[in-house]
mmCIF file of C-alpha atoms in Angstrom:
data_model
loop_
_atom_site.group_PDB
_atom_site.id
_atom_site.type_symbol
_atom_site.label_atom_id
_atom_site.label_comp_id
_atom_site.label_asym_id
_atom_site.label_seq_id
_atom_site.Cartn_x
_atom_site.Cartn_y
_atom_site.Cartn_z
ATOM 1 C CA ASN A 1 -63.823 -42.984 -69.351
ATOM 2 C CA ALA A 2 -63.529 -46.802 -69.355
ATOM 3 C CA GLY A 3 -61.332 -48.224 -72.073
ATOM 4 C CA VAL A 4 -62.114 -51.183 -74.467
ATOM 5 C CA MET A 5 -63.428 -53.988 -72.546
ATOM 6 C CA GLN A 6 -63.032 -57.728 -73.477
ATOM 7 C CA ASN A 7 -64.154 -60.780 -71.950
ATOM 8 C CA PRO A 8 -63.414 -63.316 -71.033
ATOM 9 C CA ARG A 9 -59.866 -62.704 -70.487
ATOM 10 C CA HIS A 10 -58.988 -66.318 -70.837
ATOM 11 C CA LEU A 11 -61.106 -69.097 -72.455
ATOM 12 C CA VAL A 12 -60.330 -72.738 -72.660
ATOM 13 C CA ARG A 13 -62.358 -74.921 -75.191
ATOM 14 C CA ARG A 14 -62.132 -78.529 -76.289
ATOM 15 C CA ARG A 15 -61.761 -79.094 -79.916
ATOM 16 C CA GLY A 16 -65.087 -79.052 -81.639
ATOM 17 C CA GLN A 17 -66.552 -76.636 -79.244
ATOM 18 C CA GLU A 18 -67.683 -73.041 -79.987
ATOM 19 C CA ALA A 19 -65.791 -70.011 -78.704
ATOM 20 C CA ARG A 20 -67.563 -66.486 -78.176
ATOM 21 C CA LEU A 21 -65.480 -63.436 -77.592
ATOM 22 C CA ARG A 22 -66.903 -60.211 -76.476
ATOM 23 C CA CYS A 23 -65.651 -56.600 -77.057
ATOM 24 C CA SER A 24 -67.300 -53.366 -75.690
ATOM 25 C CA PRO A 25 -65.666 -50.439 -77.249
ATOM 26 C CA MET A 26 -64.990 -47.100 -75.646
ATOM 27 C CA LYS A 27 -67.895 -44.796 -74.764
ATOM 28 C CA GLY A 28 -68.446 -42.935 -78.092
ATOM 29 C CA HIS A 29 -66.772 -45.349 -80.488
ATOM 30 C CA SER A 30 -68.815 -47.021 -83.129
ATOM 31 C CA HIS A 31 -66.041 -48.635 -84.918
ATOM 32 C CA VAL A 32 -64.556 -51.957 -83.998
ATOM 33 C CA TYR A 33 -61.566 -53.980 -85.247
ATOM 34 C CA TRP A 34 -60.546 -57.556 -84.404
ATOM 35 C CA TYR A 35 -56.905 -58.696 -84.418
ATOM 36 C CA ARG A 36 -55.327 -62.234 -83.812
ATOM 37 C CA GLN A 37 -51.989 -62.626 -82.348
ATOM 38 C CA LEU A 38 -50.365 -65.958 -82.789
ATOM 39 C CA PRO A 39 -47.538 -66.978 -80.247
ATOM 40 C CA GLU A 40 -44.283 -65.054 -81.093
ATOM 41 C CA GLU A 41 -45.982 -63.072 -83.788
ATOM 42 C CA GLY A 42 -47.426 -59.555 -84.233
ATOM 43 C CA LEU A 43 -51.108 -58.799 -84.687
ATOM 44 C CA LYS A 44 -53.058 -59.784 -87.841
ATOM 45 C CA PHE A 45 -56.282 -57.900 -88.847
ATOM 46 C CA MET A 46 -59.253 -60.069 -89.002
ATOM 47 C CA VAL A 47 -62.440 -57.840 -89.343
ATOM 48 C CA TYR A 48 -63.621 -54.327 -89.134
ATOM 49 C CA LEU A 49 -67.129 -53.567 -88.228
ATOM 50 C CA GLN A 50 -69.476 -50.714 -87.578
ATOM 51 C CA LYS A 51 -72.755 -50.786 -85.847
ATOM 52 C CA GLU A 52 -74.901 -53.480 -87.537
ATOM 53 C CA ASN A 53 -72.596 -53.880 -90.464
ATOM 54 C CA ILE A 54 -69.309 -55.597 -91.436
ATOM 55 C CA ILE A 55 -67.210 -53.455 -93.588
ATOM 56 C CA ASP A 56 -64.085 -55.495 -94.151
ATOM 57 C CA GLU A 57 -63.711 -59.183 -93.344
ATOM 58 C CA SER A 58 -60.731 -59.699 -95.673
ATOM 59 C CA GLY A 59 -58.585 -61.098 -92.780
ATOM 60 C CA MET A 60 -61.036 -63.476 -91.281
ATOM 61 C CA PRO A 61 -61.008 -67.088 -92.227
ATOM 62 C CA LYS A 62 -63.989 -67.872 -94.348
ATOM 63 C CA GLU A 63 -65.135 -70.873 -92.328
ATOM 64 C CA ARG A 64 -66.044 -71.182 -88.819
ATOM 65 C CA PHE A 65 -65.416 -67.600 -87.946
ATOM 66 C CA SER A 66 -68.080 -64.936 -87.859
ATOM 67 C CA ALA A 67 -68.324 -61.479 -86.224
ATOM 68 C CA GLU A 68 -71.095 -59.031 -85.473
ATOM 69 C CA PHE A 69 -71.539 -55.712 -83.939
ATOM 70 C CA PRO A 70 -75.274 -55.316 -83.202
ATOM 71 C CA LYS A 71 -77.115 -51.914 -82.526
ATOM 72 C CA GLU A 72 -77.090 -52.875 -78.803
ATOM 73 C CA GLY A 73 -74.514 -54.617 -76.857
ATOM 74 C CA PRO A 74 -70.888 -55.749 -77.495
ATOM 75 C CA SER A 75 -69.401 -56.836 -80.541
ATOM 76 C CA ILE A 76 -68.820 -60.857 -80.673
ATOM 77 C CA LEU A 77 -66.252 -62.728 -82.506
ATOM 78 C CA ARG A 78 -67.577 -66.232 -82.701
ATOM 79 C CA ILE A 79 -65.537 -69.379 -83.750
ATOM 80 C CA GLN A 80 -67.347 -72.441 -84.268
ATOM 81 C CA GLN A 81 -65.768 -76.070 -84.079
ATOM 82 C CA VAL A 82 -62.659 -74.847 -82.761
ATOM 83 C CA VAL A 83 -59.068 -76.435 -83.461
ATOM 84 C CA ARG A 84 -55.929 -76.303 -81.808
ATOM 85 C CA GLY A 85 -54.704 -73.965 -84.381
ATOM 86 C CA ASP A 86 -57.237 -71.316 -83.186
ATOM 87 C CA SER A 87 -55.327 -70.953 -79.992
ATOM 88 C CA ALA A 88 -54.107 -67.396 -79.791
ATOM 89 C CA ALA A 89 -54.776 -63.942 -78.244
ATOM 90 C CA TYR A 90 -57.640 -62.086 -79.832
ATOM 91 C CA PHE A 91 -57.616 -58.267 -79.503
ATOM 92 C CA CYS A 92 -60.340 -55.912 -80.056
ATOM 93 C CA ALA A 93 -59.646 -52.276 -80.914
ATOM 94 C CA SER A 94 -62.174 -49.317 -81.175
ATOM 95 C CA SER A 95 -62.023 -45.857 -82.542
ATOM 96 C CA THR A 96 -64.229 -42.835 -83.301
ATOM 97 C CA GLY A 97 -64.187 -43.199 -87.029
ATOM 98 C CA PHE A 98 -62.677 -45.033 -89.925
ATOM 99 C CA LEU A 99 -60.262 -42.259 -91.102
ATOM 100 C CA SER A 100 -56.728 -43.011 -91.074
ATOM 101 C CA TYR A 101 -55.833 -40.448 -88.439
ATOM 102 C CA ASN A 102 -58.473 -42.174 -85.938
ATOM 103 C CA GLU A 103 -56.488 -43.917 -83.375
ATOM 104 C CA GLN A 104 -57.342 -47.491 -82.585
ATOM 105 C CA PHE A 105 -57.550 -48.131 -78.972
ATOM 106 C CA PHE A 106 -57.062 -51.839 -77.782
ATOM 107 C CA GLY A 107 -58.690 -54.061 -75.298
ATOM 108 C CA PRO A 108 -56.711 -56.167 -73.072
ATOM 109 C CA GLY A 109 -57.320 -59.335 -75.303
ATOM 110 C CA THR A 110 -58.919 -62.736 -74.913
ATOM 111 C CA ARG A 111 -56.316 -65.631 -74.787
ATOM 112 C CA LEU A 112 -57.976 -68.608 -76.301
ATOM 113 C CA THR A 113 -56.558 -72.128 -75.633
ATOM 114 C CA VAL A 114 -58.001 -75.094 -77.400
ATOM 115 C CA LEU A 115 -57.339 -78.520 -75.908
ATOM 116 C CA ALA B 1 -48.534 -54.991 -99.972
ATOM 117 C CA GLN B 2 -46.894 -53.372 -96.941
ATOM 118 C CA THR B 3 -44.701 -55.196 -94.657
ATOM 119 C CA VAL B 4 -43.088 -54.273 -91.349
ATOM 120 C CA THR B 5 -39.934 -55.928 -90.128
ATOM 121 C CA GLN B 6 -38.702 -55.955 -86.758
ATOM 122 C CA SER B 7 -35.191 -57.805 -86.894
ATOM 123 C CA GLN B 8 -34.377 -57.916 -83.011
ATOM 124 C CA PRO B 9 -36.416 -60.726 -81.341
ATOM 125 C CA GLU B 10 -34.781 -59.588 -77.992
ATOM 126 C CA MET B 11 -32.985 -56.686 -76.522
ATOM 127 C CA SER B 12 -31.633 -56.093 -73.159
ATOM 128 C CA VAL B 13 -30.478 -52.661 -71.518
ATOM 129 C CA GLN B 14 -29.364 -51.970 -68.116
ATOM 130 C CA GLU B 15 -31.634 -49.732 -65.962
ATOM 131 C CA ALA B 16 -31.113 -45.946 -66.580
ATOM 132 C CA GLU B 17 -29.303 -46.572 -69.833
ATOM 133 C CA THR B 18 -30.564 -45.946 -73.342
ATOM 134 C CA VAL B 19 -31.796 -48.565 -75.685
ATOM 135 C CA THR B 20 -32.770 -48.222 -79.559
ATOM 136 C CA LEU B 21 -35.367 -50.757 -81.260
ATOM 137 C CA SER B 22 -35.244 -51.032 -84.868
ATOM 138 C CA CYS B 23 -38.086 -51.162 -87.374
ATOM 139 C CA THR B 24 -38.171 -51.275 -91.193
ATOM 140 C CA TYR B 25 -41.210 -51.197 -93.452
ATOM 141 C CA ASP B 26 -41.861 -51.628 -97.109
ATOM 142 C CA THR B 27 -44.391 -49.653 -98.890
ATOM 143 C CA SER B 28 -45.054 -47.786 -102.172
ATOM 144 C CA GLU B 29 -47.076 -45.195 -100.619
ATOM 145 C CA SER B 30 -45.626 -41.579 -100.038
ATOM 146 C CA ASP B 31 -47.672 -40.943 -97.058
ATOM 147 C CA TYR B 32 -48.666 -43.154 -94.041
ATOM 148 C CA TYR B 33 -48.626 -43.516 -90.314
ATOM 149 C CA LEU B 34 -46.220 -45.412 -88.239
ATOM 150 C CA PHE B 35 -46.802 -46.571 -84.479
ATOM 151 C CA TRP B 36 -44.964 -48.045 -81.712
ATOM 152 C CA TYR B 37 -47.137 -49.989 -79.285
ATOM 153 C CA LYS B 38 -45.844 -51.418 -76.005
ATOM 154 C CA GLN B 39 -47.447 -54.924 -74.695
ATOM 155 C CA PRO B 40 -46.409 -55.503 -71.073
ATOM 156 C CA PRO B 41 -47.047 -58.969 -69.536
ATOM 157 C CA SER B 42 -50.563 -58.005 -68.818
ATOM 158 C CA ARG B 43 -50.972 -58.046 -72.660
ATOM 159 C CA GLN B 44 -52.829 -54.774 -72.826
ATOM 160 C CA MET B 45 -51.541 -52.917 -76.045
ATOM 161 C CA ILE B 46 -50.539 -49.429 -75.453
ATOM 162 C CA LEU B 47 -49.625 -46.747 -77.942
ATOM 163 C CA VAL B 48 -46.274 -45.429 -77.042
ATOM 164 C CA ILE B 49 -45.834 -43.013 -80.061
ATOM 165 C CA ARG B 50 -47.025 -42.024 -83.417
ATOM 166 C CA GLN B 51 -45.358 -40.432 -86.376
ATOM 167 C CA GLU B 52 -47.012 -38.996 -89.627
ATOM 168 C CA ALA B 53 -44.820 -39.691 -92.570
ATOM 169 C CA TYR B 54 -45.363 -36.139 -94.012
ATOM 170 C CA LYS B 55 -43.921 -34.653 -90.873
ATOM 171 C CA GLN B 56 -40.195 -34.406 -90.879
ATOM 172 C CA GLN B 57 -39.756 -33.767 -87.389
ATOM 173 C CA ASN B 58 -39.307 -36.876 -85.211
ATOM 174 C CA ALA B 59 -41.930 -37.479 -82.702
ATOM 175 C CA THR B 60 -40.968 -37.476 -78.955
ATOM 176 C CA GLU B 61 -43.053 -38.409 -75.955
ATOM 177 C CA ASN B 62 -41.112 -37.980 -72.745
ATOM 178 C CA ARG B 63 -38.308 -40.587 -72.508
ATOM 179 C CA PHE B 64 -39.488 -42.098 -75.970
ATOM 180 C CA SER B 65 -38.372 -40.821 -79.161
ATOM 181 C CA VAL B 66 -38.088 -41.971 -82.573
ATOM 182 C CA ASN B 67 -35.664 -41.752 -85.588
ATOM 183 C CA PHE B 68 -37.631 -41.715 -88.532
ATOM 184 C CA GLN B 69 -35.551 -42.197 -91.866
ATOM 185 C CA LYS B 70 -38.312 -42.026 -94.735
ATOM 186 C CA ALA B 71 -35.896 -42.658 -97.525
ATOM 187 C CA ALA B 72 -34.410 -45.668 -95.769
ATOM 188 C CA LYS B 73 -37.828 -46.745 -94.498
ATOM 189 C CA SER B 74 -36.687 -46.999 -91.049
ATOM 190 C CA PHE B 75 -38.463 -46.107 -87.872
ATOM 191 C CA SER B 76 -36.613 -46.925 -84.820
ATOM 192 C CA LEU B 77 -37.633 -46.266 -81.163
ATOM 193 C CA LYS B 78 -35.096 -44.918 -78.510
ATOM 194 C CA ILE B 79 -35.922 -45.097 -75.065
ATOM 195 C CA SER B 80 -33.805 -43.094 -72.721
ATOM 196 C CA ASP B 81 -33.153 -43.620 -68.953
ATOM 197 C CA SER B 82 -34.771 -47.185 -69.221
ATOM 198 C CA GLN B 83 -36.928 -48.149 -66.203
ATOM 199 C CA LEU B 84 -38.124 -51.467 -64.923
ATOM 200 C CA GLY B 85 -41.673 -50.716 -66.225
ATOM 201 C CA ASP B 86 -40.452 -50.359 -69.672
ATOM 202 C CA ALA B 87 -39.824 -54.202 -69.738
ATOM 203 C CA ALA B 88 -42.411 -55.407 -72.401
ATOM 204 C CA MET B 89 -42.866 -56.398 -75.960
ATOM 205 C CA TYR B 90 -42.600 -53.546 -78.335
ATOM 206 C CA PHE B 91 -44.289 -53.662 -81.692
ATOM 207 C CA CYS B 92 -43.998 -51.342 -84.708
ATOM 208 C CA ALA B 93 -47.025 -50.838 -86.841
ATOM 209 C CA TYR B 94 -47.929 -49.227 -90.066
ATOM 210 C CA ARG B 95 -50.987 -47.781 -91.466
ATOM 211 C CA SER B 96 -51.922 -46.602 -94.961
ATOM 212 C CA PRO B 97 -53.259 -43.132 -95.393
ATOM 213 C CA SER B 98 -56.042 -44.680 -97.512
ATOM 214 C CA ASP B 99 -59.266 -44.160 -95.430
ATOM 215 C CA SER B 100 -60.423 -47.264 -97.141
ATOM 216 C CA ASN B 101 -57.519 -49.481 -95.796
ATOM 217 C CA TYR B 102 -58.243 -49.868 -91.795
ATOM 218 C CA GLN B 103 -56.025 -52.334 -90.696
ATOM 219 C CA LEU B 104 -52.757 -51.813 -89.024
ATOM 220 C CA ILE B 105 -49.902 -53.898 -90.359
ATOM 221 C CA TRP B 106 -47.660 -55.194 -87.569
ATOM 222 C CA GLY B 107 -43.938 -56.292 -86.992
ATOM 223 C CA ALA B 108 -43.289 -59.550 -85.178
ATOM 224 C CA GLY B 109 -42.151 -57.578 -82.018
ATOM 225 C CA THR B 110 -39.128 -57.001 -79.891
ATOM 226 C CA LYS B 111 -38.943 -58.296 -76.367
ATOM 227 C CA LEU B 112 -37.180 -55.551 -74.173
ATOM 228 C CA ILE B 113 -35.524 -56.735 -70.956
ATOM 229 C CA ILE B 114 -34.487 -54.118 -68.392
ATOM 230 C CA LYS B 115 -31.564 -55.267 -66.025
ATOM 231 C CA PRO B 116 -31.764 -53.773 -62.774
#
């Protein structure tokens, strides 16, 4: 059973460009979480999605950031008009359910560098 | 709001020896979940061990064990017989028991160095 897949692993963008980060959850998982890790820090929750629904986006900046998890295909985290402060590692996790005992399995992350 | 604190930015240990990484947290909830994750240079986040707060017995996974002190809100990780492959960042994380609170709350991490 393949784990959580994220691509690309590394992404370089110039200021003002758009970044698209993809996450394919584990087979059988319909719950996806996005976290951001700034250098020398722990992960910070951004958004939680189920298929076709955003359940909790309380950790995601209101501007420039958006996320989706369509019925078919991977979850996408989109950052428009990137700035240097967006440089970070972005991790996706998936689970079988939202209950507190459902373990979140993490992907390898996408490291975004904004020049 | 819950917080997680890891006060050791970096720890080093001789191969085959034992090391303890500390973690404290703050919460007003009586039941919750605590985790230790390992992040090697590949950056993949790997679950090492998990503890349910309602369980008094400390969790153990092979060479990894925890010392869970609920009253002190302390959750330390002990790694016995340290191996070179244990070198990584280690993160402590907290999750509320509330099913409507999905996020993991993370500490800043401890970098573990293994000396051969």
